[in-house]
Amino acid sequence: MHALYVFSVWLHILAATVWIGGMLFLVLVIVPWLRRGGSSDAAVFLRETGERFRNVGWACFVILAITGTSNLWARGVRLSDFTRAEWLQSPFGKMVIVKLSAFLLVLLVSAAHDFVVG
């Protein structure tokens, strides 16, 4: 069981790293490089790169949701804990709520960007 938990944590960190690293690479490397070049193909390149990374990003979200749930379960957290005031007020409970809220916010913003704004 411990090896499975360690693998789940590793996979969780890997998915977060791939997603955040990919976003930073697009924003800090690709976009400035394309703006400096002035090529007419820049918009096409950026759109195609973004569309390809979209699949990677959504795969990372799925992995983060599955491994995050698995990691909480392995640590003894159950769904009923989210209704218990003493758990919600604990430092661990507060941290879980903050991370879960941030994850849901990023998920909503990403969905709006990918499926509404484009």
Coordinates of C-alpha atoms in Angstrom, one line a residue:
M1 CA 0.0 0.0 0.0
H2 CA 2.8 2.4 0.8
A3 CA 4.4 1.9 -2.6
L4 CA 1.1 2.7 -4.3
Y5 CA 0.8 5.9 -2.2
V6 CA 4.3 7.0 -3.1
F7 CA 3.7 6.3 -6.8
S8 CA 0.4 8.3 -6.6
V9 CA 2.2 11.3 -4.9
W10 CA 5.0 11.1 -7.5
L11 CA 2.4 11.0 -10.4
H12 CA 0.5 13.9 -8.8
I13 CA 3.7 16.1 -8.6
L14 CA 4.6 15.1 -12.2
A15 CA 1.2 16.1 -13.5
A16 CA 1.4 19.4 -11.7
T17 CA 4.9 20.0 -13.0
V18 CA 4.0 19.2 -16.6
W19 CA 1.0 21.4 -16.5
I20 CA 2.7 24.4 -14.8
G21 CA 5.9 24.0 -16.8
G22 CA 4.0 23.8 -20.1
M23 CA 2.0 26.9 -19.3
L24 CA 5.2 28.8 -18.3
F25 CA 7.0 27.6 -21.4
L26 CA 4.2 28.9 -23.7
V27 CA 3.9 32.3 -21.9
L28 CA 7.6 33.0 -21.2
V29 CA 9.3 31.4 -24.2
I30 CA 7.0 30.8 -27.2
V31 CA 4.9 34.0 -27.1
P32 CA 7.9 36.4 -26.7
W33 CA 9.8 34.5 -29.4
L34 CA 6.8 34.7 -31.8
R35 CA 6.2 38.4 -31.1
R36 CA 9.9 39.2 -31.8
G37 CA 9.9 37.3 -35.1
G38 CA 6.9 39.0 -36.7
S39 CA 6.2 36.0 -38.9
S40 CA 2.8 35.7 -40.5
D41 CA 2.9 32.0 -39.5
A42 CA 3.3 33.0 -35.8
A43 CA -0.5 33.0 -35.1
V44 CA -0.9 29.6 -36.7
F45 CA 2.0 28.2 -34.8
L46 CA 0.7 29.6 -31.5
R47 CA -2.8 28.3 -32.1
E48 CA -1.6 24.8 -33.1
T49 CA 0.8 24.7 -30.2
G50 CA -1.9 25.7 -27.8
E51 CA -4.3 23.2 -29.2
R52 CA -1.8 20.4 -28.8
F53 CA -1.0 21.4 -25.2
R54 CA -4.7 21.6 -24.4
N55 CA -4.9 17.8 -24.5
V56 CA -1.8 17.6 -22.3
G57 CA -3.3 20.1 -19.9
W58 CA -6.7 18.3 -19.6
A59 CA -4.9 14.9 -19.1
C60 CA -2.9 16.6 -16.3
F61 CA -6.2 17.8 -14.7
V62 CA -7.6 14.3 -14.8
I63 CA -4.4 12.8 -13.3
L64 CA -4.4 15.5 -10.6
A65 CA -8.0 14.8 -9.7
I66 CA -7.5 11.0 -9.5
T67 CA -4.2 11.1 -7.7
G68 CA -5.3 13.9 -5.3
T69 CA -8.4 11.9 -4.3
S70 CA -6.3 8.8 -3.9
N71 CA -3.7 10.6 -1.8
L72 CA -6.4 12.0 0.5
W73 CA -7.9 8.5 0.8
A74 CA -4.5 7.0 1.7
R75 CA -4.1 9.6 4.4
G76 CA -7.4 8.6 5.9
V77 CA -9.6 11.4 4.6
R78 CA -13.1 10.4 3.8
L79 CA -16.0 12.4 2.2
S80 CA -17.7 12.7 5.6
D81 CA -14.7 14.7 6.9
F82 CA -15.7 17.6 4.7
T83 CA -18.9 17.9 6.8
R84 CA -17.1 17.8 10.2
A85 CA -16.3 21.3 11.6
E86 CA -13.3 20.1 13.6
W87 CA -11.6 18.6 10.5
L88 CA -12.4 21.7 8.4
Q89 CA -10.9 23.9 11.1
S90 CA -7.7 21.8 11.4
P91 CA -4.6 23.1 9.6
F92 CA -4.7 20.0 7.3
G93 CA -8.4 20.5 6.5
K94 CA -7.9 24.2 5.8
M95 CA -5.0 23.3 3.4
V96 CA -7.1 20.7 1.6
I97 CA -9.9 23.2 1.2
V98 CA -7.5 25.9 -0.2
K99 CA -5.9 23.5 -2.6
L100 CA -9.2 22.1 -3.7
S101 CA -10.6 25.6 -4.2
A102 CA -7.6 26.6 -6.3
F103 CA -7.8 23.5 -8.4
L104 CA -11.5 24.1 -9.1
L105 CA -10.9 27.8 -9.9
V106 CA -8.1 26.9 -12.4
L107 CA -10.3 24.1 -13.9
L108 CA -13.1 26.6 -14.4
V109 CA -10.9 29.2 -15.9
S110 CA -9.2 26.6 -18.2
A111 CA -12.6 25.3 -19.3
A112 CA -13.8 28.9 -20.1
H113 CA -10.6 29.6 -22.0
D114 CA -10.6 26.3 -24.0
F115 CA -14.3 25.9 -24.7
V116 CA -15.8 29.4 -24.7
V117 CA -13.1 32.0 -25.5
G118 CA -10.9 29.8 -27.6

